[in-house]
Amino acid sequence: MKTAFRLLAAIGAILLLTGCGGKKTPAYRQVNPEEAAAMMESETDYILLDVRTQQEYEQGHIPGAICVPNEAIGSGEISELPDKEQLILVYCRSGNRSKQAAEKLANAGYTNVVEFGGILSWTRETVSGSGQS
């Protein structure tokens, strides 16, 4: 009986230490749109990443943003994002896809990913058109 108890205790300790069943914390930071705007004003070497569809991007995006749809992230190397240590500020329409994309980028080895929600909460300038600035 003592052996079975010890075995169960050891298994429980292993599961506890490995985090089995626990929610994994994302390897990216989340900020609000105002904090992201402040980062854009203070930083010089960053990529502003819009993860909506090209059509959504053309209807209106934050100046300087590039479009790499969320669905395209995670299926190999991303030529638009060659430096995995560069600051990448990620947004979408409402914040759902940007969280998904930020997590996929972090899992792909990007180390400086900041997710700031959706353009619906963006109170600053937007532009339309297909030209990626």
CSV table of C-alpha atoms in Angstrom, one decimal:
chain,number,residue,atom,x,y,z
A,1,MET,CA,0.0,0.0,0.0
A,2,LYS,CA,2.8,2.4,0.9
A,3,THR,CA,4.5,1.7,-2.5
A,4,ALA,CA,1.3,2.5,-4.4
A,5,PHE,CA,0.9,5.7,-2.4
A,6,ARG,CA,4.5,6.7,-3.1
A,7,LEU,CA,4.0,6.0,-6.8
A,8,LEU,CA,0.9,8.1,-6.9
A,9,ALA,CA,2.6,10.9,-5.0
A,10,ALA,CA,5.6,10.9,-7.4
A,11,ILE,CA,3.3,11.0,-10.5
A,12,GLY,CA,1.3,13.8,-8.9
A,13,ALA,CA,4.5,15.8,-8.3
A,14,ILE,CA,5.7,15.2,-11.9
A,15,LEU,CA,2.4,16.4,-13.3
A,16,LEU,CA,2.5,19.4,-11.0
A,17,LEU,CA,6.0,20.3,-12.0
A,18,THR,CA,5.4,19.9,-15.7
A,19,GLY,CA,2.3,22.0,-15.7
A,20,CYS,CA,0.1,19.3,-17.2
A,21,GLY,CA,-3.4,20.6,-17.6
A,22,GLY,CA,-2.4,24.2,-16.8
A,23,LYS,CA,-2.9,27.0,-19.3
A,24,LYS,CA,0.3,28.1,-20.9
A,25,THR,CA,1.1,31.7,-20.6
A,26,PRO,CA,1.8,33.5,-23.9
A,27,ALA,CA,5.4,34.3,-24.8
A,28,TYR,CA,4.3,37.7,-26.0
A,29,ARG,CA,3.3,40.9,-24.3
A,30,GLN,CA,-0.1,42.6,-24.4
A,31,VAL,CA,-0.5,46.3,-24.2
A,32,ASN,CA,-3.4,48.7,-25.0
A,33,PRO,CA,-3.5,50.8,-28.1
A,34,GLU,CA,-2.3,53.9,-26.3
A,35,GLU,CA,0.7,52.0,-25.0
A,36,ALA,CA,1.4,50.7,-28.5
A,37,ALA,CA,1.2,54.3,-29.9
A,38,ALA,CA,3.7,55.4,-27.3
A,39,MET,CA,6.0,52.6,-28.3
A,40,MET,CA,5.8,53.6,-31.9
A,41,GLU,CA,6.8,57.2,-30.9
A,42,SER,CA,9.7,56.1,-28.8
A,43,GLU,CA,11.1,53.2,-30.8
A,44,THR,CA,12.7,53.3,-34.3
A,45,ASP,CA,13.3,49.7,-35.3
A,46,TYR,CA,9.9,48.0,-35.2
A,47,ILE,CA,7.5,46.3,-37.5
A,48,LEU,CA,3.8,47.2,-37.3
A,49,LEU,CA,2.0,44.0,-38.3
A,50,ASP,CA,-1.7,44.0,-39.4
A,51,VAL,CA,-2.9,40.4,-39.4
A,52,ARG,CA,-6.2,40.9,-41.1
A,53,THR,CA,-7.0,39.9,-44.7
A,54,GLN,CA,-5.6,42.0,-47.5
A,55,GLN,CA,-9.1,43.3,-48.3
A,56,GLU,CA,-9.6,44.5,-44.7
A,57,TYR,CA,-6.1,46.1,-44.7
A,58,GLU,CA,-6.9,48.0,-47.9
A,59,GLN,CA,-10.1,49.3,-46.3
A,60,GLY,CA,-8.1,51.0,-43.6
A,61,HIS,CA,-4.9,50.4,-41.6
A,62,ILE,CA,-2.5,52.1,-39.4
A,63,PRO,CA,0.2,54.1,-41.3
A,64,GLY,CA,3.4,52.1,-41.7
A,65,ALA,CA,1.7,48.7,-41.2
A,66,ILE,CA,2.4,45.7,-43.3
A,67,CYS,CA,-0.2,43.0,-43.9
A,68,VAL,CA,0.5,39.4,-43.2
A,69,PRO,CA,-2.8,37.6,-42.6
A,70,ASN,CA,-3.1,35.5,-39.5
A,71,GLU,CA,-3.9,32.5,-41.6
A,72,ALA,CA,-0.4,32.8,-43.3
A,73,ILE,CA,1.4,32.8,-40.0
A,74,GLY,CA,2.7,29.4,-38.7
A,75,SER,CA,3.0,27.8,-42.1
A,76,GLY,CA,6.8,28.4,-42.6
A,77,GLU,CA,9.2,31.3,-42.7
A,78,ILE,CA,7.7,34.8,-43.0
A,79,SER,CA,9.8,36.7,-45.5
A,80,GLU,CA,8.4,40.0,-44.2
A,81,LEU,CA,9.7,39.2,-40.7
A,82,PRO,CA,13.3,38.1,-41.1
A,83,ASP,CA,14.6,39.3,-37.7
A,84,LYS,CA,13.2,37.2,-34.9
A,85,GLU,CA,14.5,39.6,-32.3
A,86,GLN,CA,13.0,42.8,-33.8
A,87,LEU,CA,10.1,44.5,-32.1
A,88,ILE,CA,6.8,43.4,-33.8
A,89,LEU,CA,3.6,45.3,-32.9
A,90,VAL,CA,0.6,43.1,-33.8
A,91,TYR,CA,-3.0,44.2,-34.4
A,92,CYS,CA,-6.2,43.0,-36.2
A,93,ARG,CA,-9.8,44.2,-36.2
A,94,SER,CA,-10.9,43.4,-32.7
A,95,GLY,CA,-8.0,41.6,-31.0
A,96,ASN,CA,-8.8,38.0,-31.5
A,97,ARG,CA,-6.7,37.3,-34.5
A,98,SER,CA,-3.8,39.4,-33.2
A,99,LYS,CA,-3.7,37.3,-30.1
A,100,GLN,CA,-3.6,34.1,-32.2
A,101,ALA,CA,-0.9,35.6,-34.5
A,102,ALA,CA,1.2,36.8,-31.5
A,103,GLU,CA,1.1,33.4,-30.0
A,104,LYS,CA,2.0,31.7,-33.3
A,105,LEU,CA,4.9,34.2,-33.7
A,106,ALA,CA,6.2,33.5,-30.2
A,107,ASN,CA,6.0,29.8,-30.8
A,108,ALA,CA,7.9,30.3,-34.0
A,109,GLY,CA,10.8,31.8,-32.1
A,110,TYR,CA,10.0,35.6,-32.3
A,111,THR,CA,11.2,37.0,-29.0
A,112,ASN,CA,9.9,40.6,-29.0
A,113,VAL,CA,6.2,40.4,-30.0
A,114,VAL,CA,3.7,42.9,-28.6
A,115,GLU,CA,0.0,42.5,-29.2
A,116,PHE,CA,-2.2,45.5,-28.8
A,117,GLY,CA,-5.7,44.4,-29.9
A,118,GLY,CA,-7.7,45.7,-32.7
A,119,ILE,CA,-8.0,48.7,-35.0
A,120,LEU,CA,-11.5,49.2,-33.7
A,121,SER,CA,-9.9,50.6,-30.5
A,122,TRP,CA,-7.3,52.6,-32.4
A,123,THR,CA,-8.0,56.4,-31.9
A,124,ARG,CA,-5.2,57.7,-34.1
A,125,GLU,CA,-4.7,58.1,-37.8
A,126,THR,CA,-5.6,55.3,-40.3
A,127,VAL,CA,-5.1,55.2,-44.1
A,128,SER,CA,-6.6,53.1,-46.8
A,129,GLY,CA,-5.2,51.6,-50.0
A,130,SER,CA,-3.1,48.6,-50.9
A,131,GLY,CA,0.4,50.2,-50.7
A,132,GLN,CA,2.3,48.7,-47.9
A,133,SER,CA,4.3,51.5,-46.3
